[in-house]
Amino acid sequence: MRKALFNTIQLSAMALAVSQAFAQTPSQDAGTTVVVSGIRASASSAVAIKRDTMEVVDSISAEDIGKLPDMNVAETLTRVPGVQGYRYGGEGASPVGQGSGLTIRGLSGQTASQVNGRSYFTAGAREYNIEGAIPGMVAGIDVFKNPSAEHIEGAIGGLVNIRTRKPSDFKELTATLSVNARQNDMAKKTDPELFGLVANKFDLGGGSRIGVMAAGVYQKSTGRSDNNPANGGANFKRAIRGDSAEYATLAAANTANSPNQPMAAYVGRNDVSFLQNLPNLSGLTAEQAANVMVAPGLTSNAFQETIYRTRKGLSLAADYRHSNTLRFYTEGEYTYYQYYQNYRGLNSIDGGNVQNLQTTPFAFTEGMANRNLNGGSNDVLVNQRLRSGTFLNSTINTVGGEEHRPYTTWIAAAGVEWSPSAAWALKGDFSYIKADQTQDNRSVNLDSANGLYWSTNRVADGAPHQLTFNGPSLSDPNNFVFRDYSNGTYQKWDDNGYAARLDAAYSPDGGFLTKIKFGARAAHQKSLFTNFSFAGKPLTSDGKALAINRSNGISASTMTGLLETAPTNFMNGDAGYAGGYLVAAPTALDGNRIMTAFPNASIPAEGSYPENPLARRVFNEHTLAGYLVGEFATEDERLRGNVGVRLVRTNTDVTARVANITSGAVVIAENIKSTSYTNALPTFNLTYNIQKDFLARFGYGRGLTRPDISSLNPSISVNTVNGTGSAGNPDLRPQLANSFDLSLERYFNATNYVSAGLFDKQIKGFLSGITECQTVALAPAYSGSIANSCPVGQYQITKSVNAQDGYARGIEVAGQYFFDKDAGWLQNFGGSASYTYVDTSNPINIGSVTAPRVIDTQQPMVSKNSYTVTGMYEAKGFSARLAYTWRSDQVLFGVSPSPIDGRYIRSYGIVDASLNYDIMSNLTLSVNLGNLTNKGLDRYVGEPGAYATNVERQHYLNGRTFALGLRYKFGK
């Protein structure tokens, strides 16, 4: 899911100078900033920042206002060495709408987000969902990979700081207007993108001036995500041929003629087999075992999503300056991002008998089953996999649904900067942030009518797997009945926060110590989570669950106004069945239409949904931090660096609602937990000029990542029937990392360089889910008949703990080269490339507290190898860029104790391009082309490495994206 189009990114050298004086806040420049223009100029700006900053940082610079090479800032960030990004629906996105969507140096979910040096978050999270970032209003993006002590703490992976434009970026009255049209070749819908900016400065005389700036954006995009989700797991099946005596015996016992059992009609057939589902492999004879197969990735189905993204934003800024020594400023940023998804799915409930069954060799080993739990040789348990067949007497169901997920975030800030003398620089800043998010996912299920069956043809091989049907029309309303309605995910986050900080910098007059920086920051974040979800409201004549014989079913033909047919270009026909099935129209689910049409379903009216009280949680966190940094340099500045420490105190209060069932009745009470901890975070950076423009760097820093908000919820729930339960853990502590960097950088001129670096992050306190036996005060002692491996009266509780230590270490290599005028016809060409290798250790305990079984796993969403190659061309009035980004296999979300249950994304590469042509000096035509290779993030059974299977579990097709636009600008 998700992505944002950033059309304007610009960096300034003066902003960099200020960031050295005031932790990442580039606002105290002594004069105006030059807006860079052109590919070479932007490259030069980014290279200057990389070269001159004492920390390990990479930056992105736009070629002009509203001119970024990619249609999405997350995708642009993946060009940075060490940065990888997730994609969904054909765009850079965050996984399931959570987190930043970025992985920095092998760590996912470990990214801090800032705007103009101020913490910035999406409601319900610590990170900012980067896909909601607004195009046009951005001046620059910096990726700090080992931040020094003056940076706000909060991420061991890295820090992404987005800097918006300021009035002082412009020399005179400046205005920009861009109009774009964008289309996905599968969605076939053209959407607008509008951006405008105006800024000016007014000289008041006497060394005083006022600057003002306003920018606004409106953007829509439509994308497609066609995919075919299938099952994981071993899915053991034993084939019993129709011409066997066993089949005849079982068919005779099937007096109800159930299609899920052997049937009399197939007795004696040598081309039909019954697939008996097996829970395990015990108790089989040798003859029976020979006919056992595994069937992962078998039940692929058709699932089509149309994704509508809307972004709106407003940026306002004003400042007053006097004699370049005193500045008052105020800034405001507002972003609105809505992820709106219509989805349609078709599912075959396969009959138990299959015609023309085919298998293929497949080594299902003890390792694949349970990571060879018993040790010894890694024996093959099953040697074949179900490849294809026609599943007879299958039934069909379809689902139509939609998800509205709007995110609103705004931040307001004001402050003052004062330089009372050449040696002193002082700053005070106050900011307030408000963030809200709602997730509303509702759906309607249709089932096939009574007595209707299909033959489902499956080929569980290749990419994508093949699926076709023979039988009644899948688009005829007479062939379906309504089943139920759900609002399965309806939840809200209401967050706010504030921060006040004071910073000071003192520059001694001469000596080895060149600058002393110190400051303090107090911040608060509050998050309220509420849930209103419900499921399974029967859409039947009597309000009861749909009967097996559909006797209480309501025919879809009686309410065709609530229906539609799915698109007929599913997977562009490459998966066999191309779509066109009947489905509840996603747009019919808005408001109270379903409630009105089905009065017996007891669906609550929109706006009156009852809250699920046990899901409510309130989070409050207050931090108080102080830092001290000393910068030093030899007289010739051949050796320079900084050393510092940040001390931070964290106080957290979390409130959950829990159910006390000790008396037999449910009594809801609040469970409040408070924690406090203090961390000292030292940093050290050293740069040595081996010779002119040949640098060696060393960096050390200790960082932390606090647990995500939901993990700290002090909730607990138990199942009194089977003696299990789950609990949150408010006592979780931050993950800590000692990070080391060593790099060499060679600069040939303002644009050309090559660099190579080693990094090592030694991480303490990885989170791991464990099970432990405990007495639960809110529940009666467990007395059920189901054994739970616990002492009498105790429950087996699952929760997260700080457990194992791990690491993320690797290599980054990057370079950039532009030919000069001496290269003849090559003088207009240039190129850049980067490569990253990262090895991660993420130990998790798949056992219990008393019987731990720790396995070392790869960090989720991380590829060991990734690279980007970009070719560029720039001549007077014309520029072009072509970029290829590739990454190797990656674990999806996390590994499974049984690798056959796991999922991984296989390696893929994506090509993007952009063209710009100056029709006249202030009018530019631009063309952007995204995902020209038409690659999706296909998911496979298993995990990278020894347990990779190359058996596809979910194929994705997103299409290509094209954008055409005009950008007008006057001023500087």
mmCIF file with all atom_site columns, C-alpha atoms in Angstrom, residues 125 629 721 929:
data_model
loop_
_atom_site.group_PDB
_atom_site.id
_atom_site.type_symbol
_atom_site.label_atom_id
_atom_site.label_alt_id
_atom_site.label_comp_id
_atom_site.label_asym_id
_atom_site.label_entity_id
_atom_site.label_seq_id
_atom_site.pdbx_PDB_ins_code
_atom_site.Cartn_x
_atom_site.Cartn_y
_atom_site.Cartn_z
_atom_site.occupancy
_atom_site.B_iso_or_equiv
_atom_site.pdbx_formal_charge
_atom_site.auth_seq_id
_atom_site.auth_comp_id
_atom_site.auth_asym_id
_atom_site.auth_atom_id
_atom_site.pdbx_PDB_model_num
ATOM 1 C CA . ALA A 1 125 ? 3.095   5.002   16.214  1.00 0.00 ? 125 ALA A CA 1
ATOM 2 C CA . VAL A 1 629 ? 28.945  18.006  22.402  1.00 0.00 ? 629 VAL A CA 1
ATOM 3 C CA . VAL A 1 721 ? -11.413 -23.661 27.985  1.00 0.00 ? 721 VAL A CA 1
ATOM 4 C CA . LEU A 1 929 ? 7.636   6.625   -15.653 1.00 0.00 ? 929 LEU A CA 1
#
